[in-house]
């Protein structure tokens, strides 16, 4: 299924930004040319956070598994453009499941790991998913059991597949199934025209008040990969370490797509600590490591190989990029939720430059290359903060055929730009990254929507969510609660309430403050900066 208008698709092909090679074909090409090259490697501690022992596959071994699983998908009745949800952590099995689906012309909808059953059910129902791939567990959460319950409530969901070791009854175990099939089932690829123009994924924007389905074709992802690979000078057959789950622009665009484009070795990592990430990268002698931007300076000191390239991912909830002299090549990835990404090398200066308005060219990083992204902002209106506008070959299509996109705040403007509704700060030379620190909560939308969730707790008069810098995660969310007169809220009961309500795990605060009133700005809005200052006692870069 194609979602991009034919006129735009033709323009991108003529510019050289788009090609006719889909993602799974990139993998197949590397497997044919370098069958014995190591393709995928699990984290050595895999068994501590999900089921199954660590695996490592060459390109030839992985290609055979992808073919077998693609044949199995077809045999059970999944066909072109059926949507399959995926909620699983960074494992070899997850990557195989995704690539096999793409090889079968299915559309993958990767779901955030922190989503609860309620979020998963709403998302899969809204896009008419036919299948669901879920891990047995992620740390202490029984994701497989939740997936089975989703299937019981969702009529359209015909197949629920399980990855891992302890798969609950009701799920089809993919591992044993593939082992039993061996090479009996043969996969025959389709011959549909313009394969790279067809929709590959439906990811989920989480910067607004609701989860918005965001569709990308294979060429969208390849364009993102070109921007990163060329700016970071990533060589073919590199060793890459990825600590981001494959559920959005950071993990798929910053990890999976560059891996496929360069035929590299992908070491999958589940983040538990910065020390663990550094040890993993040092052990495999990584050429490229992706890290949350706020942790880049600390990780830079812990890495042993001075030739390792750091990809520092700055999302819209992150503080402004820090100023420091890196010991190695540092590439800032400025990520506008699921809508756009800009990769910029730091260069000799310790400071990050403003993200320029206008066209950002690639893939060769010069003006003669095709423009992969064009950035603008909405017109300045008194008392209104401008929002980010984007267009170009990396910008996705918004909405889905079962969704009424006209009612959503993310929309296409008459001038061809996508209005992301992400607030930005104008500065000399452009904008100060994507998003304004303190306005958004990581992975959950703007903070005003989280305020409403916290204020729903009985006996609370008003509440506010705010962000505090954290040396481990970069930033954590806190809650400030103002009780009604005569009420003394209990923090433990508050957390139990959020859990019972099935609140998205990313909205659970790290700590709770009980206040007599919330600090206000002159215009009456909540002063989140003053709330942050009460906690971290430092200049509030994130509020």
Short mmCIF file of C-alpha atoms in Angstrom, two decimals:
data_model
loop_
_atom_site.label_atom_id
_atom_site.label_comp_id
_atom_site.label_asym_id
_atom_site.label_seq_id
_atom_site.Cartn_x
_atom_site.Cartn_y
_atom_site.Cartn_z
CA UNK A 1 0.00 0.00 0.00
CA UNK A 2 1.28 3.45 -0.91
CA UNK A 3 0.46 6.41 1.32
CA UNK A 4 2.69 9.08 -0.26
CA UNK A 5 1.02 11.09 -3.06
CA UNK A 6 2.30 10.06 -6.48
CA UNK A 7 3.52 13.57 -7.27
CA UNK A 8 5.72 13.66 -4.16
CA UNK A 9 7.02 10.16 -4.74
CA UNK A 10 8.01 11.04 -8.30
CA UNK A 11 9.74 14.22 -7.10
CA UNK A 12 11.78 12.31 -4.51
CA UNK A 13 12.80 9.64 -7.02
CA UNK A 14 13.88 12.22 -9.57
CA UNK A 15 15.99 14.04 -6.96
CA UNK A 16 17.86 10.83 -6.14
CA UNK A 17 16.68 10.77 -2.52
CA UNK A 18 14.48 7.71 -3.08
CA UNK A 19 15.32 4.41 -4.79
CA UNK A 20 13.64 1.11 -5.66
CA UNK A 21 15.37 -0.97 -2.96
CA UNK A 22 13.26 -1.88 0.11
CA UNK A 23 14.80 -2.52 3.53
CA UNK A 24 14.65 -6.32 3.43
CA UNK A 25 16.28 -6.33 -0.02
CA UNK A 26 19.25 -4.45 1.48
CA UNK A 27 19.64 -7.27 3.96
CA UNK A 28 19.31 -9.93 1.27
CA UNK A 29 21.98 -8.18 -0.84
CA UNK A 30 24.49 -8.17 2.04
CA UNK A 31 23.67 -11.81 2.82
CA UNK A 32 24.45 -12.73 -0.79
CA UNK A 33 27.74 -10.78 -0.90
CA UNK A 34 28.98 -11.46 2.65
CA UNK A 35 27.19 -14.57 3.95
CA UNK A 36 29.67 -15.24 6.77
CA UNK A 37 29.70 -11.69 8.12
CA UNK A 38 28.20 -11.39 11.60
CA UNK A 39 24.81 -9.69 11.29
CA UNK A 40 22.99 -9.72 14.63
CA UNK A 41 24.18 -10.30 18.19
CA UNK A 42 22.13 -10.36 21.38
CA UNK A 43 23.27 -8.58 24.51
CA UNK A 44 25.17 -11.00 26.79
CA UNK A 45 22.72 -10.32 29.64
CA UNK A 46 19.61 -11.03 27.54
CA UNK A 47 18.31 -13.75 29.88
CA UNK A 48 18.06 -11.26 32.76
CA UNK A 49 15.47 -9.03 31.04
CA UNK A 50 13.64 -11.27 28.57
CA UNK A 51 13.23 -14.96 27.78
CA UNK A 52 15.78 -16.97 25.85
CA UNK A 53 19.54 -17.24 25.73
CA UNK A 54 21.74 -14.80 23.76
CA UNK A 55 22.02 -15.55 20.04
CA UNK A 56 24.40 -14.49 17.27
CA UNK A 57 23.67 -14.95 13.57
CA UNK A 58 25.65 -14.41 10.40
CA UNK A 59 23.94 -12.77 7.46
CA UNK A 60 23.39 -16.14 5.78
CA UNK A 61 21.92 -17.69 8.95
CA UNK A 62 19.67 -14.71 9.57
CA UNK A 63 18.54 -14.63 5.94
CA UNK A 64 17.44 -18.27 6.15
CA UNK A 65 15.45 -17.56 9.32
CA UNK A 66 13.85 -14.51 7.73
CA UNK A 67 12.81 -16.57 4.70
CA UNK A 68 11.34 -19.35 6.86
CA UNK A 69 9.38 -16.94 9.02
CA UNK A 70 8.17 -15.01 5.97
CA UNK A 71 6.90 -18.30 4.51
CA UNK A 72 5.17 -19.07 7.81
CA UNK A 73 3.45 -15.66 7.90
CA UNK A 74 2.13 -16.34 4.40
CA UNK A 75 1.04 -19.89 5.22
CA UNK A 76 -1.10 -18.87 8.20
CA UNK A 77 -2.95 -16.31 6.08
CA UNK A 78 -1.20 -12.97 6.53
CA UNK A 79 -0.91 -11.15 3.22
CA UNK A 80 0.30 -7.88 1.69
CA UNK A 81 -0.54 -4.73 3.66
CA UNK A 82 -1.93 -6.57 6.68
CA UNK A 83 -0.78 -4.75 9.82
CA UNK A 84 1.19 -6.62 12.49
CA UNK A 85 1.91 -5.01 15.85
CA UNK A 86 5.23 -5.69 17.62
CA UNK A 87 5.98 -5.15 21.30
CA UNK A 88 9.31 -6.77 22.09
CA UNK A 89 12.72 -5.63 23.37
CA UNK A 90 16.05 -5.54 21.53
CA UNK A 91 16.73 -9.15 20.60
CA UNK A 92 17.81 -11.02 17.50
CA UNK A 93 14.36 -12.64 17.46
CA UNK A 94 12.64 -9.25 17.29
CA UNK A 95 14.75 -8.10 14.33
CA UNK A 96 14.10 -11.37 12.48
CA UNK A 97 10.34 -11.01 13.10
CA UNK A 98 10.36 -7.46 11.73
CA UNK A 99 12.42 -8.20 8.63
CA UNK A 100 10.38 -11.31 7.84
CA UNK A 101 7.20 -9.24 7.99
CA UNK A 102 8.68 -6.63 5.65
CA UNK A 103 9.79 -9.39 3.26
CA UNK A 104 6.18 -10.60 3.18
CA UNK A 105 4.96 -7.06 2.34
CA UNK A 106 3.30 -6.76 5.75
CA UNK A 107 3.15 -3.44 7.59
CA UNK A 108 4.83 -3.40 10.99
CA UNK A 109 3.52 -1.27 13.86
CA UNK A 110 6.22 -1.27 16.55
CA UNK A 111 4.75 -0.32 19.94
CA UNK A 112 6.65 1.37 22.78
CA UNK A 113 7.74 -1.04 25.50
CA UNK A 114 6.27 1.16 28.22
CA UNK A 115 2.75 0.95 26.79
CA UNK A 116 0.24 -0.91 28.93
CA UNK A 117 -2.49 -3.25 27.72
CA UNK A 118 -4.96 -0.38 27.36
CA UNK A 119 -2.60 1.60 25.11
CA UNK A 120 -1.82 -1.46 23.00
CA UNK A 121 -5.48 -2.36 22.56
CA UNK A 122 -6.45 1.17 21.48
CA UNK A 123 -3.57 1.41 19.01
CA UNK A 124 -4.02 -1.99 17.36
CA UNK A 125 -7.78 -1.51 17.15
CA UNK A 126 -7.43 1.91 15.51
CA UNK A 127 -5.26 0.57 12.68
CA UNK A 128 -7.10 -2.73 12.17
CA UNK A 129 -4.14 -4.96 13.05
CA UNK A 130 -4.38 -8.59 11.95
CA UNK A 131 -1.40 -9.92 13.91
CA UNK A 132 0.64 -9.17 17.02
CA UNK A 133 4.18 -10.23 17.95
CA UNK A 134 4.97 -9.95 21.68
CA UNK A 135 7.85 -10.93 23.92
CA UNK A 136 7.20 -13.27 26.82
CA UNK A 137 8.43 -10.63 29.26
CA UNK A 138 10.33 -7.38 29.49
CA UNK A 139 12.13 -7.31 32.83
CA UNK A 140 9.34 -8.06 35.37
CA UNK A 141 6.37 -7.34 33.06
CA UNK A 142 4.51 -10.28 31.52
CA UNK A 143 4.07 -8.78 28.06
CA UNK A 144 2.96 -12.10 26.60
CA UNK A 145 0.07 -12.43 29.05
CA UNK A 146 -1.05 -8.89 28.26
CA UNK A 147 -0.87 -9.69 24.54
CA UNK A 148 -3.15 -12.69 25.03
CA UNK A 149 -5.65 -10.48 26.85
CA UNK A 150 -5.49 -7.92 24.04
CA UNK A 151 -6.33 -10.66 21.55
CA UNK A 152 -9.36 -11.63 23.62
CA UNK A 153 -10.71 -8.08 23.37
CA UNK A 154 -9.80 -7.33 19.75
CA UNK A 155 -11.93 -9.06 17.15
CA UNK A 156 -9.75 -8.15 14.16
CA UNK A 157 -6.61 -9.70 15.71
CA UNK A 158 -6.29 -13.15 14.13
CA UNK A 159 -2.77 -14.19 15.15
CA UNK A 160 -0.72 -13.54 18.29
CA UNK A 161 2.90 -14.71 18.14
CA UNK A 162 5.23 -15.09 21.10
CA UNK A 163 8.99 -14.52 21.33
CA UNK A 164 11.10 -15.82 24.18
CA UNK A 165 11.12 -18.80 26.51
CA UNK A 166 7.96 -18.85 28.67
CA UNK A 167 5.17 -18.20 26.17
CA UNK A 168 1.68 -18.26 27.74
CA UNK A 169 -1.08 -20.47 26.34
CA UNK A 170 -2.92 -18.85 23.45
CA UNK A 171 0.19 -17.49 21.70
CA UNK A 172 1.97 -19.14 18.76
CA UNK A 173 5.60 -19.77 19.76
CA UNK A 174 7.69 -18.59 16.83
CA UNK A 175 10.99 -20.12 17.98
CA UNK A 176 9.88 -23.77 18.22
CA UNK A 177 7.66 -23.33 15.15
CA UNK A 178 10.61 -22.24 13.01
CA UNK A 179 12.77 -25.06 14.37
CA UNK A 180 10.12 -27.66 13.51
CA UNK A 181 9.57 -26.29 10.02
CA UNK A 182 13.23 -26.37 9.08
CA UNK A 183 13.52 -25.65 5.36
CA UNK A 184 10.25 -27.33 4.40
CA UNK A 185 8.40 -24.10 3.71
CA UNK A 186 9.78 -22.06 0.83
CA UNK A 187 9.18 -18.35 0.52
CA UNK A 188 8.47 -16.81 -2.85
CA UNK A 189 8.88 -13.00 -2.88
CA UNK A 190 6.23 -10.88 -4.54
CA UNK A 191 6.84 -8.87 -7.68
CA UNK A 192 4.86 -5.75 -6.86
CA UNK A 193 6.05 -2.53 -8.58
CA UNK A 194 7.85 0.23 -6.70
CA UNK A 195 8.38 -1.96 -3.60
CA UNK A 196 10.29 0.71 -1.65
CA UNK A 197 7.40 3.18 -2.00
CA UNK A 198 4.97 0.95 -0.10
CA UNK A 199 4.20 1.51 3.57
CA UNK A 200 6.62 -0.38 5.82
CA UNK A 201 5.75 0.85 9.33
CA UNK A 202 3.16 2.59 11.44
CA UNK A 203 4.91 4.21 14.39
CA UNK A 204 3.26 6.35 17.04
CA UNK A 205 3.74 10.04 17.73
CA UNK A 206 3.57 10.75 21.45
CA UNK A 207 4.30 14.48 21.66
CA UNK A 208 0.68 15.65 21.77
CA UNK A 209 -2.47 14.89 23.67
CA UNK A 210 -3.11 11.64 21.81
CA UNK A 211 -1.16 8.88 20.08
CA UNK A 212 -1.03 9.62 16.35
CA UNK A 213 -0.26 6.86 13.81
CA UNK A 214 2.66 7.90 11.60
CA UNK A 215 3.32 5.87 8.45
CA UNK A 216 6.64 5.50 6.68
CA UNK A 217 7.50 3.63 3.52
CA UNK A 218 10.83 1.87 3.01
CA UNK A 219 12.24 4.94 1.24
CA UNK A 220 11.43 7.20 4.17
CA UNK A 221 13.61 5.01 6.40
CA UNK A 222 16.40 4.75 3.85
CA UNK A 223 16.48 8.57 3.57
CA UNK A 224 16.85 8.84 7.35
CA UNK A 225 19.68 6.31 7.22
CA UNK A 226 21.47 8.27 4.49
CA UNK A 227 21.39 11.46 6.58
CA UNK A 228 22.99 9.70 9.56
CA UNK A 229 25.45 7.49 7.71
CA UNK A 230 26.86 10.31 5.59
CA UNK A 231 27.06 12.87 8.40
CA UNK A 232 28.67 10.37 10.79
CA UNK A 233 30.89 8.80 8.10
CA UNK A 234 29.72 5.33 9.09
CA UNK A 235 31.72 2.77 7.12
CA UNK A 236 30.37 -0.44 5.64
CA UNK A 237 30.74 -3.49 7.91
CA UNK A 238 30.94 -1.36 11.06
CA UNK A 239 30.24 -2.68 14.55
CA UNK A 240 27.20 -0.89 15.97
CA UNK A 241 25.68 -0.95 19.49
CA UNK A 242 22.03 0.09 19.78
CA UNK A 243 20.42 0.64 23.22
CA UNK A 244 17.10 1.92 21.84
CA UNK A 245 14.14 -0.38 21.29
CA UNK A 246 12.93 -0.76 17.70
CA UNK A 247 9.73 1.20 18.22
CA UNK A 248 10.27 4.61 16.69
CA UNK A 249 12.46 7.06 14.84
CA UNK A 250 15.40 6.81 17.24
CA UNK A 251 15.67 3.02 17.28
CA UNK A 252 14.58 2.26 13.72
CA UNK A 253 15.98 5.37 12.04
CA UNK A 254 19.07 5.79 14.20
CA UNK A 255 19.91 2.09 14.44
CA UNK A 256 18.16 -0.47 12.25
CA UNK A 257 18.11 1.52 9.00
CA UNK A 258 21.81 2.60 9.12
CA UNK A 259 22.72 -1.02 9.96
CA UNK A 260 20.90 -2.27 6.86
CA UNK A 261 22.33 0.47 4.64
CA UNK A 262 25.93 -0.29 5.61
CA UNK A 263 25.73 -4.09 5.96
CA UNK A 264 27.15 -3.79 9.46
CA UNK A 265 27.06 -5.92 12.62
CA UNK A 266 24.30 -4.89 15.02
CA UNK A 267 24.82 -5.55 18.72
CA UNK A 268 21.47 -5.19 20.48
CA UNK A 269 21.45 -3.68 23.96
CA UNK A 270 18.78 -3.30 26.65
CA UNK A 271 19.67 -0.25 28.79
CA UNK A 272 20.01 -0.95 32.49
CA UNK A 273 22.89 1.40 33.33
CA UNK A 274 25.37 3.65 31.60
CA UNK A 275 28.25 1.53 32.92
CA UNK A 276 26.68 -1.55 31.34
CA UNK A 277 26.33 0.22 27.96
CA UNK A 278 29.97 1.36 28.09
CA UNK A 279 31.17 -2.13 29.03
CA UNK A 280 29.17 -3.67 26.17
CA UNK A 281 30.57 -1.17 23.65
CA UNK A 282 34.13 -1.70 24.89
CA UNK A 283 33.81 -5.49 24.82
CA UNK A 284 32.70 -5.60 21.17
CA UNK A 285 35.06 -2.76 20.15
CA UNK A 286 32.17 -0.76 18.74
CA UNK A 287 32.64 1.61 15.84
CA UNK A 288 29.29 3.34 16.46
CA UNK A 289 27.32 3.68 19.70
CA UNK A 290 23.95 5.41 20.05
CA UNK A 291 23.25 7.08 23.39
CA UNK A 292 20.75 9.49 24.94
CA UNK A 293 22.16 12.98 24.38
CA UNK A 294 22.26 13.96 28.08
CA UNK A 295 24.51 10.95 28.78
CA UNK A 296 26.90 11.50 25.86
CA UNK A 297 29.55 13.35 27.89
CA UNK A 298 29.76 10.65 30.57
CA UNK A 299 29.77 7.82 28.03
CA UNK A 300 32.46 9.62 26.04
CA UNK A 301 34.78 9.30 29.06
CA UNK A 302 33.99 5.62 29.62
CA UNK A 303 34.64 4.39 26.08
CA UNK A 304 38.14 3.02 25.46
CA UNK A 305 38.38 3.24 21.66
CA UNK A 306 38.98 6.84 20.58
CA UNK A 307 37.80 5.95 17.06
CA UNK A 308 34.30 5.07 18.26
CA UNK A 309 31.64 7.44 16.91
CA UNK A 310 28.93 8.59 19.33
CA UNK A 311 25.43 9.24 18.04
CA UNK A 312 23.87 11.47 20.71
CA UNK A 313 20.06 11.39 20.44
CA UNK A 314 18.27 14.52 21.64
CA UNK A 315 14.50 14.12 21.76
CA UNK A 316 11.97 16.91 22.31
CA UNK A 317 11.85 16.20 26.07
CA UNK A 318 15.63 16.39 26.54
CA UNK A 319 17.52 19.37 27.96
CA UNK A 320 19.48 21.52 25.54
CA UNK A 321 22.65 19.77 24.33
CA UNK A 322 25.57 20.17 26.70
CA UNK A 323 28.77 21.97 25.79
CA UNK A 324 31.86 19.80 26.12
CA UNK A 325 34.94 18.77 24.16
CA UNK A 326 34.42 15.18 23.07
CA UNK A 327 37.31 12.73 22.85
CA UNK A 328 35.89 11.17 19.70
CA UNK A 329 33.62 11.97 16.77
CA UNK A 330 30.26 13.15 18.11
CA UNK A 331 27.12 13.41 16.01
CA UNK A 332 24.05 15.08 17.48
CA UNK A 333 20.78 13.49 16.35
CA UNK A 334 18.01 16.04 16.85
CA UNK A 335 14.76 14.08 16.78
CA UNK A 336 11.36 15.72 16.38
CA UNK A 337 9.18 12.95 17.82
CA UNK A 338 8.33 10.64 14.88
CA UNK A 339 8.33 13.39 12.23
CA UNK A 340 11.88 14.44 11.44
CA UNK A 341 15.54 13.92 12.29
CA UNK A 342 18.63 16.03 11.69
CA UNK A 343 22.16 14.66 12.12
CA UNK A 344 24.90 17.21 12.76
CA UNK A 345 28.56 16.63 13.62
CA UNK A 346 29.92 18.80 16.43
CA UNK A 347 33.12 19.67 14.64
CA UNK A 348 36.03 21.35 16.47
CA UNK A 349 33.70 23.50 18.57
CA UNK A 350 32.37 22.15 21.86
CA UNK A 351 29.09 23.94 21.27
CA UNK A 352 26.15 22.75 19.25
CA UNK A 353 24.94 25.01 16.50
CA UNK A 354 21.36 26.05 16.02
CA UNK A 355 19.32 23.89 13.67
CA UNK A 356 19.02 26.02 10.56
CA UNK A 357 15.72 26.71 8.87
CA UNK A 358 15.49 25.74 5.22
CA UNK A 359 16.77 22.67 3.39
CA UNK A 360 19.10 20.05 4.83
CA UNK A 361 20.84 18.22 2.03
CA UNK A 362 22.17 14.73 1.69
CA UNK A 363 23.05 12.02 1.31
CA UNK A 364 26.51 13.36 0.49
CA UNK A 365 26.17 16.25 2.92
CA UNK A 366 26.62 19.09 0.46
CA UNK A 367 24.39 21.47 -1.46
CA UNK A 368 24.58 19.36 -4.62
CA UNK A 369 22.88 16.40 -2.91
CA UNK A 370 19.11 16.00 -2.75
CA UNK A 371 17.39 17.82 0.10
CA UNK A 372 16.23 15.20 2.63
CA UNK A 373 14.47 17.63 4.94
CA UNK A 374 13.17 21.19 4.87
CA UNK A 375 12.46 22.99 8.14
CA UNK A 376 10.25 26.01 8.81
CA UNK A 377 8.17 27.38 11.69
CA UNK A 378 4.69 28.81 11.92
CA UNK A 379 4.27 32.57 11.67
CA UNK A 380 4.91 34.44 14.90
CA UNK A 381 1.70 35.41 16.66
CA UNK A 382 1.64 37.43 19.86
CA UNK A 383 1.68 35.21 22.98
CA UNK A 384 1.93 32.04 20.88
CA UNK A 385 5.06 29.92 20.63
CA UNK A 386 5.92 28.94 17.03
CA UNK A 387 5.62 25.29 16.07
CA UNK A 388 7.79 23.14 13.84
CA UNK A 389 6.97 22.63 10.16
CA UNK A 390 8.74 19.92 8.12
CA UNK A 391 8.66 18.41 4.66
CA UNK A 392 10.90 16.30 2.44
CA UNK A 393 11.89 12.68 1.71
CA UNK A 394 12.35 11.70 5.37
CA UNK A 395 9.04 13.20 6.54
CA UNK A 396 6.40 10.51 7.06
CA UNK A 397 2.80 10.31 6.04
CA UNK A 398 0.41 10.98 8.91
CA UNK A 399 -2.80 9.09 9.60
CA UNK A 400 -4.08 5.71 8.53
CA UNK A 401 -7.00 4.50 6.47
CA UNK A 402 -9.11 3.74 9.57
CA UNK A 403 -8.29 7.09 11.18
CA UNK A 404 -9.94 10.45 10.56
CA UNK A 405 -6.77 12.50 10.28
CA UNK A 406 -8.68 15.78 9.76
CA UNK A 407 -9.52 15.85 13.45
CA UNK A 408 -5.91 15.61 14.63
CA UNK A 409 -3.66 18.45 15.68
CA UNK A 410 -0.81 17.12 13.53
CA UNK A 411 -1.79 18.13 10.02
CA UNK A 412 -0.62 19.10 6.56
CA UNK A 413 -0.55 22.79 5.78
CA UNK A 414 -1.55 24.27 2.43
CA UNK A 415 2.11 25.03 1.63
CA UNK A 416 3.09 21.34 1.70
CA UNK A 417 4.61 21.38 5.18
CA UNK A 418 3.59 19.03 7.96
CA UNK A 419 2.72 20.96 11.11
CA UNK A 420 4.09 18.75 13.88
CA UNK A 421 2.58 20.95 16.61
CA UNK A 422 5.96 20.73 18.41
CA UNK A 423 6.85 24.03 20.04
CA UNK A 424 10.29 25.39 19.16
CA UNK A 425 12.50 28.23 20.33
CA UNK A 426 13.85 30.63 17.70
CA UNK A 427 17.47 31.65 18.10
CA UNK A 428 20.34 33.07 16.04
CA UNK A 429 20.83 30.84 13.04
CA UNK A 430 17.59 28.90 13.31
CA UNK A 431 15.95 27.01 16.18
CA UNK A 432 17.45 25.65 19.39
CA UNK A 433 16.84 22.01 18.54
CA UNK A 434 13.42 20.40 18.37
CA UNK A 435 11.06 21.09 21.24
CA UNK A 436 11.50 23.34 24.26
CA UNK A 437 12.90 21.74 27.43
CA UNK A 438 10.27 21.41 30.13
CA UNK A 439 7.27 21.37 27.78
CA UNK A 440 7.25 17.64 27.04
CA UNK A 441 7.53 14.38 28.92
CA UNK A 442 9.66 11.70 27.30
CA UNK A 443 7.47 9.29 25.36
CA UNK A 444 4.17 10.50 26.81
CA UNK A 445 3.26 13.83 25.21
CA UNK A 446 3.09 17.34 26.60
CA UNK A 447 3.16 17.82 30.34
CA UNK A 448 -0.31 19.39 30.52
CA UNK A 449 -1.85 16.03 29.62
CA UNK A 450 0.10 14.35 32.44
CA UNK A 451 -1.15 17.03 34.87
CA UNK A 452 -4.69 15.83 34.20
CA UNK A 453 -3.74 12.23 34.96
CA UNK A 454 -2.18 13.15 38.31
CA UNK A 455 -5.05 15.46 39.25
CA UNK A 456 -7.48 12.56 38.83
CA UNK A 457 -6.29 11.03 42.10
CA UNK A 458 -9.06 11.48 44.74
CA UNK A 459 -8.43 14.28 47.20
CA UNK A 460 -6.10 16.26 44.93
CA UNK A 461 -7.03 19.85 44.09
CA UNK A 462 -4.39 20.37 41.39
CA UNK A 463 -1.26 18.66 40.15
CA UNK A 464 1.70 19.25 37.86
CA UNK A 465 4.30 17.08 36.14
CA UNK A 466 7.82 18.45 35.77
CA UNK A 467 11.22 17.24 34.59
CA UNK A 468 14.40 16.95 36.63
CA UNK A 469 17.84 16.23 35.22
CA UNK A 470 19.17 12.80 36.09
CA UNK A 471 22.74 11.47 35.77
CA UNK A 472 21.52 7.99 34.78
CA UNK A 473 18.58 8.59 32.43
CA UNK A 474 19.24 12.18 31.44
CA UNK A 475 15.87 13.30 32.84
CA UNK A 476 13.15 11.95 35.11
CA UNK A 477 9.56 13.00 35.64
CA UNK A 478 8.34 14.16 39.05
CA UNK A 479 4.83 14.93 40.32
CA UNK A 480 3.77 17.92 42.42
CA UNK A 481 0.42 17.36 44.19
CA UNK A 482 -1.71 19.97 45.97
CA UNK A 483 -4.26 18.23 48.22
CA UNK A 484 -7.73 19.47 49.06
CA UNK A 485 -8.15 21.04 52.50
CA UNK A 486 -7.97 18.46 55.25
CA UNK A 487 -6.61 15.72 53.01
CA UNK A 488 -3.16 14.21 53.49
CA UNK A 489 -2.28 12.15 50.38
CA UNK A 490 -0.14 9.04 50.72
CA UNK A 491 2.58 8.65 48.07
CA UNK A 492 2.30 4.86 48.11
CA UNK A 493 -1.45 5.03 47.56
CA UNK A 494 -0.91 7.51 44.72
CA UNK A 495 1.42 5.09 42.91
CA UNK A 496 -1.04 2.24 43.53
CA UNK A 497 -3.80 4.40 42.00
CA UNK A 498 -1.75 5.03 38.85
CA UNK A 499 -0.99 1.33 38.55
CA UNK A 500 -4.63 0.32 39.03
CA UNK A 501 -5.70 2.83 36.37
CA UNK A 502 -3.27 1.26 33.90
CA UNK A 503 -1.44 4.55 33.40
CA UNK A 504 1.28 4.45 30.75
CA UNK A 505 4.51 3.44 32.50
CA UNK A 506 6.32 6.48 31.11
CA UNK A 507 3.86 8.71 33.01
CA UNK A 508 4.67 7.18 36.39
CA UNK A 509 6.70 9.80 38.28
CA UNK A 510 10.04 9.04 39.88
CA UNK A 511 9.09 10.97 43.03
CA UNK A 512 6.16 12.94 44.44
CA UNK A 513 6.17 16.35 46.12
CA UNK A 514 3.26 17.45 48.32
CA UNK A 515 2.80 21.25 48.16
CA UNK A 516 0.33 23.80 49.49
CA UNK A 517 0.13 25.45 46.07
CA UNK A 518 1.74 25.33 42.65
CA UNK A 519 4.11 28.14 41.63
CA UNK A 520 2.72 30.27 38.82
CA UNK A 521 4.15 32.47 36.08
CA UNK A 522 2.85 36.00 35.52
CA UNK A 523 0.40 34.72 32.91
CA UNK A 524 -1.07 32.23 35.39
CA UNK A 525 0.51 29.11 33.90
CA UNK A 526 2.36 26.61 36.09
CA UNK A 527 6.04 27.49 36.60
CA UNK A 528 7.66 24.12 36.02
CA UNK A 529 11.09 25.72 36.18
CA UNK A 530 10.52 26.69 39.83
CA UNK A 531 9.29 23.17 40.57
CA UNK A 532 12.46 21.76 39.04
CA UNK A 533 14.62 24.14 41.05
CA UNK A 534 13.04 22.90 44.29
CA UNK A 535 14.41 19.45 43.50
CA UNK A 536 17.72 19.71 41.67
CA UNK A 537 18.98 23.01 43.14
CA UNK A 538 20.77 23.79 39.90
CA UNK A 539 20.00 26.02 36.93
CA UNK A 540 17.02 24.28 35.37
CA UNK A 541 18.02 23.34 31.86
CA UNK A 542 15.04 21.07 31.45
CA UNK A 543 12.16 23.11 32.84
#
